[in-house]
C-alpha cells in the first residue's frame, strides 16, 4: 500500500464503532425465535443441488485464557473426558444434519477452528476426521484447514493432521514482543514458532499461515515493526493481521487488559501502516482488508485476478455457496439463511441430548439483504464494484435501488475514500483503512439503531 494522507479530521470522522461484516445482515439482527422446520427445509434444499459446500467445526476448549480473545471458548484442563463429551454431541449433530441433507454432499472446504482444535488428543482428532469422511465426500484437493495453538501442538499431533489430509495450517502468534505477550497472557518465542513452521514445511503442508493482531497493549509502531520483519524472515504463505477488537462490555476477560496501555487510534493506524510497508517491501503482497500473502502464493494471484472469496473464516480461494457450521456457537449459511448454534455449552448439550437441533438464532435473507450482502462482500474482496455488471446481473438500476446510499457514497468520495462514477465504485488506498465505514453505508439495519455499542471501533 502506497503512503496515505490521513488527517486527524478524517480519523475522527470515521473512527466509529461498526461491524466487521463477516455476515450481512450482522449477527445482532438475527432472530432469537428459531424454527427447526425452517432449518430442515434449507438443509433439504441444499441436499438437492450440487453447489459448493464448506464445513466448519468449532472446538471451544482452551487450556489458558488469552486476554484479547473475542472467540467463543471455554477454559478446561486438557483431560480426554472433555473432548469425548463434546465429540459425542458433535457426532449426534452431524447425524441430525445429514438426515435432512439426504445425499452425501461433496465438500470443497473443511475447517477446524476454536478455541483450540489441538486441545483434542490424537485419538479424538482421528475420530473427528473419520466421522467427517463418513458423512461428507471431502475433496482431498480442497482446502482442509486447521488452527493450532503453538504452545500445545506437539510434533506427533502435527504429523497426524497431515496424514489425515489437512493441507493448510494456521497458528496464532499475535506479536513477538515479550511485554505485549505477557500483557495478553499469550507467551511464545520466535524460536518456537520457527521450529514449528519448519516441521510444517517438512511435512509438506500446502499453506502455513500466521495470525497477528495490532492494537494490543504496549504495542508501538517500532515494536510491531520488529514482528513484521520477523515475518519476512519466517515467510509464512499467508498472514492475517487483524485489528484488536476491544469489547470488554461483551468479553469480560478483556477488562484484564490495562486500557491505558492500548495505543491511541492515531498510533494504531501507524502501527498497521508501518507493518504493511515492511511486509509489502519484503516478501508479501497486501490483499483485501487485512491479509497478506507471498507474492507467488495462489491467494495473491486470486486477489490480483479478482477471484478472492470470503466467508466466516476469512478470505478464501474457493467459492462456497453453502456453509455448514457444527458445534457450540458455530454459524452456517444455507440456501439464503444464517443459522447459529447455542454458544453456551450446557445449552448446546441439552439440545443435542433431547434430539433437537442446537439452534439459537436464525436469519432468512430477503432480496434486498442478498443484494446488499453481495455489494459488501464484493467491496471487501476486490475493493471495487462494477456497477454496470451488477445492474445487468440483477436487472436493476443501481442509483434507483440504492438512492438513499448516494449521499453516503458522495461523502466518501469527497473525503477521498472512494472514486465513483456511473460505472464503478473504486476504494482508494485511504478508503482501505475505512472499508467497514464504506460498507456501513449499505447497511439498512444500522439506520434503525441509536449508537453502535454492540461493535468494536473501526480503528
Short mmCIF file of C-alpha atoms in Angstrom, two decimals:
data_model
loop_
_atom_site.label_atom_id
_atom_site.label_comp_id
_atom_site.label_asym_id
_atom_site.label_seq_id
_atom_site.Cartn_x
_atom_site.Cartn_y
_atom_site.Cartn_z
CA UNK A 1 0.00 0.00 0.00
CA UNK A 2 1.49 3.39 -1.00
CA UNK A 3 1.69 6.14 1.66
CA UNK A 4 -1.73 7.54 2.52
CA UNK A 5 -2.59 11.02 3.72
CA UNK A 6 -4.63 10.51 6.88
CA UNK A 7 -5.72 13.73 8.54
CA UNK A 8 -6.90 13.99 12.17
CA UNK A 9 -10.27 15.18 10.83
CA UNK A 10 -10.78 12.05 8.69
CA UNK A 11 -9.70 9.79 11.56
CA UNK A 12 -12.07 11.48 13.99
CA UNK A 13 -14.93 11.30 11.49
CA UNK A 14 -14.61 7.64 10.59
CA UNK A 15 -13.21 6.02 13.74
CA UNK A 16 -16.62 4.93 14.98
CA UNK A 17 -17.96 1.59 16.17
CA UNK A 18 -19.09 -0.66 13.37
CA UNK A 19 -19.50 -4.26 12.17
CA UNK A 20 -16.72 -6.36 10.64
CA UNK A 21 -19.20 -7.74 8.11
CA UNK A 22 -18.32 -11.41 8.31
CA UNK A 23 -22.04 -11.60 7.57
CA UNK A 24 -24.83 -9.38 6.33
CA UNK A 25 -27.23 -8.86 7.98
CA UNK A 26 -24.90 -8.84 11.00
CA UNK A 27 -25.45 -11.24 13.92
CA UNK A 28 -27.22 -8.73 16.21
CA UNK A 29 -30.04 -8.61 13.64
CA UNK A 30 -30.66 -12.36 13.72
CA UNK A 31 -33.81 -13.60 15.39
CA UNK A 32 -33.92 -15.48 18.68
CA UNK A 33 -37.15 -17.13 17.55
CA UNK A 34 -35.85 -20.30 15.92
CA UNK A 35 -37.93 -22.63 13.80
CA UNK A 36 -36.33 -26.04 13.40
CA UNK A 37 -38.54 -26.84 10.44
CA UNK A 38 -37.14 -23.81 8.62
CA UNK A 39 -33.61 -25.14 9.10
CA UNK A 40 -34.72 -28.58 7.94
CA UNK A 41 -36.18 -27.02 4.78
CA UNK A 42 -32.94 -25.18 3.98
CA UNK A 43 -30.86 -28.31 4.58
CA UNK A 44 -33.11 -30.35 2.30
CA UNK A 45 -32.84 -27.75 -0.44
CA UNK A 46 -29.06 -27.80 -0.05
CA UNK A 47 -29.03 -31.58 -0.34
CA UNK A 48 -30.84 -31.41 -3.67
CA UNK A 49 -28.22 -29.35 -5.53
CA UNK A 50 -24.52 -29.58 -6.32
CA UNK A 51 -23.46 -26.11 -5.13
CA UNK A 52 -20.03 -25.93 -3.41
CA UNK A 53 -20.21 -26.75 0.29
CA UNK A 54 -17.92 -25.62 3.11
CA UNK A 55 -17.74 -27.26 6.55
CA UNK A 56 -16.71 -25.65 9.83
CA UNK A 57 -16.28 -27.41 13.18
CA UNK A 58 -15.91 -25.34 16.33
CA UNK A 59 -13.82 -26.82 19.15
CA UNK A 60 -14.38 -24.38 22.03
CA UNK A 61 -11.78 -25.52 24.58
CA UNK A 62 -8.57 -23.73 25.55
CA UNK A 63 -6.07 -24.60 28.27
CA UNK A 64 -5.39 -20.98 29.21
CA UNK A 65 -7.11 -17.63 28.70
CA UNK A 66 -5.78 -15.10 26.17
CA UNK A 67 -7.00 -11.73 27.41
CA UNK A 68 -7.56 -10.29 23.91
CA UNK A 69 -9.74 -13.20 22.76
CA UNK A 70 -13.09 -12.46 21.18
CA UNK A 71 -13.95 -16.06 20.32
CA UNK A 72 -16.42 -18.39 21.97
CA UNK A 73 -14.29 -20.59 24.20
CA UNK A 74 -14.21 -22.46 27.49
CA UNK A 75 -11.12 -22.93 29.68
CA UNK A 76 -10.55 -26.57 30.61
CA UNK A 77 -7.75 -28.83 31.73
CA UNK A 78 -6.64 -30.99 28.83
CA UNK A 79 -8.41 -34.11 30.02
CA UNK A 80 -9.83 -36.58 27.47
CA UNK A 81 -13.28 -36.55 29.12
CA UNK A 82 -14.00 -33.01 27.88
CA UNK A 83 -13.12 -33.86 24.30
CA UNK A 84 -15.05 -37.14 24.44
CA UNK A 85 -18.22 -35.48 25.73
CA UNK A 86 -18.02 -32.75 23.12
CA UNK A 87 -17.35 -35.10 20.21
CA UNK A 88 -20.23 -37.30 21.27
CA UNK A 89 -22.55 -34.29 20.94
CA UNK A 90 -20.89 -33.11 17.73
CA UNK A 91 -21.38 -36.51 16.09
CA UNK A 92 -25.06 -36.50 17.04
CA UNK A 93 -25.44 -33.06 15.48
CA UNK A 94 -23.74 -34.29 12.29
CA UNK A 95 -26.17 -37.21 12.18
CA UNK A 96 -29.17 -34.88 12.58
CA UNK A 97 -27.97 -32.58 9.82
CA UNK A 98 -27.08 -35.41 7.45
CA UNK A 99 -30.55 -36.93 7.72
CA UNK A 100 -32.02 -33.74 6.29
CA UNK A 101 -29.30 -33.24 3.69
CA UNK A 102 -30.01 -36.67 2.31
CA UNK A 103 -27.23 -37.31 -0.18
CA UNK A 104 -23.59 -37.46 0.88
CA UNK A 105 -22.54 -33.96 -0.15
CA UNK A 106 -19.12 -33.14 -1.60
CA UNK A 107 -17.21 -30.58 0.43
CA UNK A 108 -14.51 -28.37 -1.08
CA UNK A 109 -13.56 -26.84 2.29
CA UNK A 110 -13.21 -28.17 5.81
CA UNK A 111 -12.02 -26.03 8.70
CA UNK A 112 -11.37 -26.85 12.36
CA UNK A 113 -11.42 -23.70 14.49
CA UNK A 114 -11.91 -22.64 18.04
CA UNK A 115 -10.99 -22.25 20.80
CA UNK A 116 -8.16 -24.66 20.20
CA UNK A 117 -8.76 -27.65 17.90
CA UNK A 118 -5.46 -29.15 19.06
CA UNK A 119 -6.98 -29.35 22.56
CA UNK A 120 -8.25 -32.70 21.26
CA UNK A 121 -5.83 -35.61 21.53
CA UNK A 122 -4.73 -37.68 18.56
CA UNK A 123 -7.40 -40.35 19.01
CA UNK A 124 -10.10 -37.69 19.15
CA UNK A 125 -8.79 -35.80 16.12
CA UNK A 126 -8.73 -39.00 14.09
CA UNK A 127 -12.25 -39.90 15.19
CA UNK A 128 -13.50 -36.46 14.18
CA UNK A 129 -11.95 -36.62 10.72
CA UNK A 130 -13.24 -40.16 10.13
CA UNK A 131 -16.74 -39.05 11.10
CA UNK A 132 -16.49 -36.14 8.64
CA UNK A 133 -15.44 -38.59 5.96
CA UNK A 134 -18.41 -40.80 6.84
CA UNK A 135 -21.00 -38.05 6.34
CA UNK A 136 -19.33 -35.96 3.61
CA UNK A 137 -17.32 -36.51 0.45
CA UNK A 138 -14.29 -34.40 1.33
CA UNK A 139 -12.35 -33.19 -1.69
CA UNK A 140 -8.67 -34.08 -0.98
CA UNK A 141 -7.63 -31.25 -3.29
CA UNK A 142 -9.80 -28.71 -1.48
CA UNK A 143 -8.92 -26.53 1.49
CA UNK A 144 -8.64 -28.76 4.54
CA UNK A 145 -7.54 -26.40 7.28
CA UNK A 146 -6.87 -26.44 11.00
CA UNK A 147 -5.98 -23.81 13.57
CA UNK A 148 -3.30 -24.82 16.06
CA UNK A 149 -2.12 -23.35 19.33
CA UNK A 150 1.69 -23.25 19.07
CA UNK A 151 2.14 -23.72 22.82
CA UNK A 152 0.37 -27.10 22.99
CA UNK A 153 0.60 -28.60 19.49
CA UNK A 154 3.15 -31.40 19.73
CA UNK A 155 5.01 -32.77 16.67
CA UNK A 156 3.13 -36.08 16.67
CA UNK A 157 -0.16 -34.23 16.53
CA UNK A 158 1.04 -32.14 13.57
CA UNK A 159 2.15 -35.32 11.78
CA UNK A 160 -1.25 -36.92 12.37
CA UNK A 161 -3.08 -33.89 10.98
CA UNK A 162 -1.03 -34.02 7.80
CA UNK A 163 -1.54 -37.79 7.50
CA UNK A 164 -5.31 -37.34 7.82
CA UNK A 165 -5.27 -34.96 4.88
CA UNK A 166 -5.09 -31.47 6.38
CA UNK A 167 -3.17 -29.32 3.92
CA UNK A 168 -3.48 -25.83 5.44
CA UNK A 169 -2.41 -24.92 8.97
CA UNK A 170 -2.77 -21.63 10.84
CA UNK A 171 -1.16 -20.58 14.09
CA UNK A 172 -1.80 -17.58 16.28
CA UNK A 173 1.32 -15.56 17.05
CA UNK A 174 -0.21 -12.07 17.52
CA UNK A 175 3.09 -10.34 18.43
CA UNK A 176 6.65 -11.39 19.27
CA UNK A 177 7.23 -8.60 21.78
CA UNK A 178 7.59 -10.19 25.29
CA UNK A 179 5.94 -7.25 27.07
CA UNK A 180 2.90 -7.43 24.80
CA UNK A 181 2.72 -11.22 25.15
CA UNK A 182 2.77 -11.02 28.94
CA UNK A 183 0.09 -8.33 28.95
CA UNK A 184 -2.31 -10.57 26.97
CA UNK A 185 -1.24 -13.87 28.60
CA UNK A 186 -0.04 -15.43 25.35
CA UNK A 187 3.70 -16.14 25.54
CA UNK A 188 5.64 -17.99 22.85
CA UNK A 189 9.08 -17.33 21.43
CA UNK A 190 10.25 -16.68 17.89
CA UNK A 191 12.37 -19.85 18.05
CA UNK A 192 9.36 -21.99 18.98
CA UNK A 193 7.35 -20.65 16.05
CA UNK A 194 10.32 -21.05 13.70
CA UNK A 195 10.75 -24.72 14.71
CA UNK A 196 7.02 -25.41 14.37
CA UNK A 197 6.96 -23.83 10.91
CA UNK A 198 9.98 -25.90 9.87
CA UNK A 199 8.11 -29.06 10.86
CA UNK A 200 5.05 -27.98 8.85
CA UNK A 201 7.28 -27.33 5.82
CA UNK A 202 8.94 -30.72 6.26
CA UNK A 203 5.52 -32.37 6.28
CA UNK A 204 4.62 -30.50 3.07
CA UNK A 205 1.58 -28.58 4.21
CA UNK A 206 0.36 -26.69 1.17
CA UNK A 207 -0.11 -23.49 3.15
CA UNK A 208 1.35 -22.41 6.50
CA UNK A 209 -0.31 -19.27 7.87
CA UNK A 210 0.22 -16.93 10.81
CA UNK A 211 -2.26 -14.66 12.59
CA UNK A 212 -1.15 -11.31 14.01
CA UNK A 213 -3.08 -8.67 15.96
CA UNK A 214 -2.32 -4.96 16.02
CA UNK A 215 -3.64 -2.57 18.65
CA UNK A 216 -2.70 -4.73 21.66
CA UNK A 217 -1.47 -3.20 24.94
CA UNK A 218 2.09 -1.82 24.94
CA UNK A 219 2.42 -2.19 21.17
CA UNK A 220 4.27 0.60 19.40
CA UNK A 221 4.96 1.23 15.76
CA UNK A 222 8.61 0.33 16.37
CA UNK A 223 7.97 -2.83 18.39
CA UNK A 224 5.41 -4.26 15.98
CA UNK A 225 7.72 -3.41 13.08
CA UNK A 226 10.14 -5.97 14.53
CA UNK A 227 7.38 -8.60 14.42
CA UNK A 228 6.70 -7.69 10.78
CA UNK A 229 10.39 -8.02 9.96
CA UNK A 230 10.42 -11.47 11.53
CA UNK A 231 7.51 -12.40 9.25
CA UNK A 232 9.75 -11.58 6.29
CA UNK A 233 12.29 -13.99 7.77
CA UNK A 234 9.79 -16.78 8.50
CA UNK A 235 7.92 -16.35 5.21
CA UNK A 236 4.57 -17.96 6.08
CA UNK A 237 2.45 -18.39 2.98
CA UNK A 238 -0.19 -16.04 4.35
CA UNK A 239 -0.62 -13.58 7.19
CA UNK A 240 -3.88 -12.38 8.69
CA UNK A 241 -3.22 -9.10 10.55
CA UNK A 242 -6.36 -8.32 12.50
CA UNK A 243 -7.28 -5.17 14.34
CA UNK A 244 -7.77 -5.83 18.06
CA UNK A 245 -11.49 -5.66 18.82
CA UNK A 246 -11.66 -4.15 22.30
CA UNK A 247 -15.16 -5.06 23.55
CA UNK A 248 -14.87 -5.55 27.34
CA UNK A 249 -18.65 -4.99 27.68
CA UNK A 250 -19.08 -8.24 25.69
CA UNK A 251 -15.91 -10.16 26.61
CA UNK A 252 -15.47 -9.52 30.34
CA UNK A 253 -11.98 -11.02 30.46
CA UNK A 254 -10.73 -8.15 28.28
CA UNK A 255 -11.05 -5.99 31.41
CA UNK A 256 -7.75 -7.58 32.48
CA UNK A 257 -6.06 -5.56 29.74
CA UNK A 258 -4.89 -2.16 31.04
CA UNK A 259 -6.83 0.35 28.92
CA UNK A 260 -4.15 3.00 29.39
CA UNK A 261 -1.64 0.67 27.69
CA UNK A 262 -3.65 0.45 24.46
CA UNK A 263 -2.33 2.54 21.55
CA UNK A 264 -4.38 5.59 20.58
CA UNK A 265 -6.38 5.40 17.33
CA UNK A 266 -3.74 7.57 15.62
CA UNK A 267 -0.93 5.32 16.81
CA UNK A 268 -2.86 2.16 15.99
CA UNK A 269 -3.22 3.27 12.36
CA UNK A 270 0.51 3.97 12.20
CA UNK A 271 1.26 0.51 13.62
CA UNK A 272 -0.78 -1.06 10.82
CA UNK A 273 0.65 1.15 8.06
CA UNK A 274 4.26 0.59 9.12
CA UNK A 275 3.80 -3.19 9.33
CA UNK A 276 2.08 -3.12 5.93
CA UNK A 277 5.00 -1.19 4.45
CA UNK A 278 7.56 -3.67 5.84
CA UNK A 279 5.65 -6.72 4.62
CA UNK A 280 4.93 -5.20 1.19
CA UNK A 281 8.55 -4.18 0.65
CA UNK A 282 9.57 -7.67 1.70
CA UNK A 283 8.05 -10.94 0.52
CA UNK A 284 4.33 -10.19 0.72
CA UNK A 285 1.50 -8.65 -1.23
CA UNK A 286 -1.28 -6.89 0.67
CA UNK A 287 -4.60 -8.45 -0.27
CA UNK A 288 -8.06 -7.29 0.72
CA UNK A 289 -8.58 -5.64 4.12
CA UNK A 290 -6.09 -7.20 6.49
CA UNK A 291 -4.44 -10.16 4.77
CA UNK A 292 -1.05 -10.66 3.17
CA UNK A 293 0.29 -13.48 1.02
CA UNK A 294 3.63 -14.35 -0.50
CA UNK A 295 3.70 -12.69 -3.89
CA UNK A 296 3.75 -16.05 -5.66
CA UNK A 297 1.03 -17.58 -3.47
CA UNK A 298 -2.21 -18.58 -5.18
CA UNK A 299 -4.22 -16.30 -2.88
CA UNK A 300 -2.18 -13.29 -4.03
CA UNK A 301 -2.80 -14.35 -7.62
CA UNK A 302 -6.53 -14.81 -6.95
CA UNK A 303 -6.73 -11.31 -5.45
CA UNK A 304 -4.96 -9.81 -8.47
CA UNK A 305 -7.39 -11.59 -10.78
CA UNK A 306 -10.48 -10.52 -8.80
CA UNK A 307 -11.28 -14.11 -7.77
CA UNK A 308 -10.99 -13.85 -4.00
CA UNK A 309 -13.87 -15.08 -1.84
CA UNK A 310 -14.81 -14.52 1.79
CA UNK A 311 -16.72 -16.40 4.48
CA UNK A 312 -16.87 -16.56 8.28
CA UNK A 313 -13.32 -17.92 8.45
CA UNK A 314 -11.81 -15.09 6.41
CA UNK A 315 -10.60 -14.84 2.82
CA UNK A 316 -10.56 -17.99 0.75
CA UNK A 317 -9.82 -19.18 -2.77
CA UNK A 318 -12.77 -21.46 -3.26
CA UNK A 319 -16.34 -20.22 -3.54
CA UNK A 320 -18.79 -21.96 -1.25
CA UNK A 321 -22.45 -21.06 -1.75
CA UNK A 322 -23.39 -23.05 1.34
CA UNK A 323 -21.54 -23.14 4.65
CA UNK A 324 -22.37 -25.69 7.35
CA UNK A 325 -21.32 -24.98 10.92
CA UNK A 326 -21.11 -27.65 13.64
CA UNK A 327 -20.53 -27.27 17.37
CA UNK A 328 -21.31 -24.70 20.04
CA UNK A 329 -21.67 -21.12 18.65
CA UNK A 330 -20.92 -22.23 15.07
CA UNK A 331 -22.66 -20.45 12.19
CA UNK A 332 -23.93 -21.81 8.91
CA UNK A 333 -25.20 -20.10 5.78
CA UNK A 334 -27.55 -22.45 3.96
CA UNK A 335 -29.61 -21.52 0.92
CA UNK A 336 -30.10 -17.89 1.85
CA UNK A 337 -30.33 -18.25 5.62
CA UNK A 338 -27.96 -17.86 8.58
CA UNK A 339 -28.27 -20.42 11.38
CA UNK A 340 -26.27 -20.19 14.62
CA UNK A 341 -25.94 -22.78 17.37
CA UNK A 342 -26.12 -22.04 21.08
CA UNK A 343 -22.90 -20.56 22.48
CA UNK A 344 -23.45 -21.89 25.97
CA UNK A 345 -22.06 -25.44 26.24
CA UNK A 346 -24.69 -26.83 28.67
CA UNK A 347 -27.43 -25.42 26.42
CA UNK A 348 -25.78 -26.97 23.37
CA UNK A 349 -25.54 -30.34 25.13
CA UNK A 350 -29.15 -30.14 26.37
CA UNK A 351 -30.49 -29.63 22.86
CA UNK A 352 -28.40 -32.43 21.38
CA UNK A 353 -29.33 -34.88 24.15
CA UNK A 354 -33.00 -34.02 23.60
CA UNK A 355 -32.62 -34.87 19.90
CA UNK A 356 -33.20 -31.24 18.91
CA UNK A 357 -31.15 -29.05 16.62
CA UNK A 358 -28.95 -26.88 18.89
CA UNK A 359 -30.08 -23.67 17.20
CA UNK A 360 -30.07 -20.33 18.99
CA UNK A 361 -30.56 -17.74 16.22
CA UNK A 362 -31.51 -17.57 12.57
CA UNK A 363 -31.94 -15.02 9.80
CA UNK A 364 -33.61 -15.68 6.46
CA UNK A 365 -32.43 -13.13 3.90
CA UNK A 366 -34.83 -11.26 1.66
CA UNK A 367 -34.00 -9.97 -1.83
CA UNK A 368 -32.74 -6.64 -0.53
CA UNK A 369 -30.49 -8.37 2.04
CA UNK A 370 -28.97 -10.54 -0.69
CA UNK A 371 -28.17 -7.54 -2.90
CA UNK A 372 -26.53 -5.64 -0.05
CA UNK A 373 -24.65 -8.75 1.10
CA UNK A 374 -23.19 -9.15 -2.39
CA UNK A 375 -22.13 -5.49 -2.57
CA UNK A 376 -20.40 -5.61 0.83
CA UNK A 377 -18.62 -8.90 0.06
CA UNK A 378 -17.51 -7.64 -3.35
CA UNK A 379 -16.05 -4.44 -1.91
CA UNK A 380 -14.26 -6.39 0.81
CA UNK A 381 -12.78 -8.91 -1.62
CA UNK A 382 -12.00 -6.71 -4.61
CA UNK A 383 -12.00 -3.09 -3.38
CA UNK A 384 -14.30 -2.18 -6.23
CA UNK A 385 -17.80 -2.75 -7.55
CA UNK A 386 -18.57 -2.91 -11.26
CA UNK A 387 -21.94 -1.13 -11.23
CA UNK A 388 -22.81 -1.93 -14.84
CA UNK A 389 -22.19 -5.67 -14.36
CA UNK A 390 -24.12 -5.63 -11.08
CA UNK A 391 -27.10 -3.96 -12.76
CA UNK A 392 -27.09 -6.46 -15.64
CA UNK A 393 -26.82 -9.45 -13.33
CA UNK A 394 -29.72 -8.37 -11.12
CA UNK A 395 -31.83 -6.41 -13.60
CA UNK A 396 -31.90 -3.25 -11.52
CA UNK A 397 -30.87 0.40 -11.63
CA UNK A 398 -28.14 0.87 -9.03
CA UNK A 399 -28.87 4.55 -8.40
CA UNK A 400 -32.62 3.97 -8.04
CA UNK A 401 -32.34 0.83 -5.88
CA UNK A 402 -29.74 2.47 -3.66
CA UNK A 403 -30.96 6.05 -3.85
CA UNK A 404 -30.59 6.59 -0.09
CA UNK A 405 -26.93 5.45 -0.26
CA UNK A 406 -25.92 8.05 -2.85
CA UNK A 407 -25.33 10.75 -0.23
CA UNK A 408 -23.06 8.41 1.75
CA UNK A 409 -21.09 7.47 -1.38
CA UNK A 410 -20.77 11.16 -2.27
CA UNK A 411 -19.34 11.96 1.17
CA UNK A 412 -16.92 9.03 0.95
CA UNK A 413 -15.75 10.28 -2.46
CA UNK A 414 -15.34 13.85 -1.17
CA UNK A 415 -13.25 12.57 1.74
CA UNK A 416 -11.03 10.53 -0.59
CA UNK A 417 -12.24 7.07 0.42
CA UNK A 418 -13.83 6.29 -2.94
CA UNK A 419 -13.58 7.07 -6.61
CA UNK A 420 -17.07 7.00 -8.06
CA UNK A 421 -18.68 7.32 -11.47
CA UNK A 422 -21.71 5.73 -13.12
CA UNK A 423 -19.86 2.54 -13.97
CA UNK A 424 -17.70 1.71 -10.93
CA UNK A 425 -17.03 2.24 -7.25
CA UNK A 426 -13.30 2.02 -6.54
CA UNK A 427 -11.92 2.05 -2.98
CA UNK A 428 -8.83 4.26 -2.67
CA UNK A 429 -5.75 3.43 -0.59
CA UNK A 430 -7.11 5.70 2.14
CA UNK A 431 -10.51 4.04 1.82
CA UNK A 432 -8.99 0.63 2.53
CA UNK A 433 -8.42 1.77 6.11
CA UNK A 434 -12.12 2.61 6.39
CA UNK A 435 -13.64 -0.15 4.29
CA UNK A 436 -16.01 -1.05 7.11
CA UNK A 437 -17.28 2.56 7.09
CA UNK A 438 -17.95 2.36 3.36
CA UNK A 439 -19.83 -0.91 3.85
CA UNK A 440 -21.85 0.59 6.71
CA UNK A 441 -23.49 2.93 4.23
CA UNK A 442 -25.22 -0.08 2.63
CA UNK A 443 -26.41 -1.47 6.00
CA UNK A 444 -30.09 -0.58 6.33
CA UNK A 445 -30.27 -2.07 9.83
CA UNK A 446 -27.82 0.46 11.25
CA UNK A 447 -30.22 3.26 10.34
CA UNK A 448 -32.69 1.88 12.87
CA UNK A 449 -30.22 1.82 15.76
CA UNK A 450 -29.22 4.52 18.24
CA UNK A 451 -25.46 4.03 18.54
CA UNK A 452 -23.30 1.02 17.77
CA UNK A 453 -22.05 -0.06 21.20
CA UNK A 454 -22.51 -3.67 20.10
CA UNK A 455 -19.46 -3.40 17.81
CA UNK A 456 -15.77 -2.65 18.16
CA UNK A 457 -14.35 0.59 16.79
CA UNK A 458 -13.18 0.73 13.17
CA UNK A 459 -9.62 1.68 14.17
#
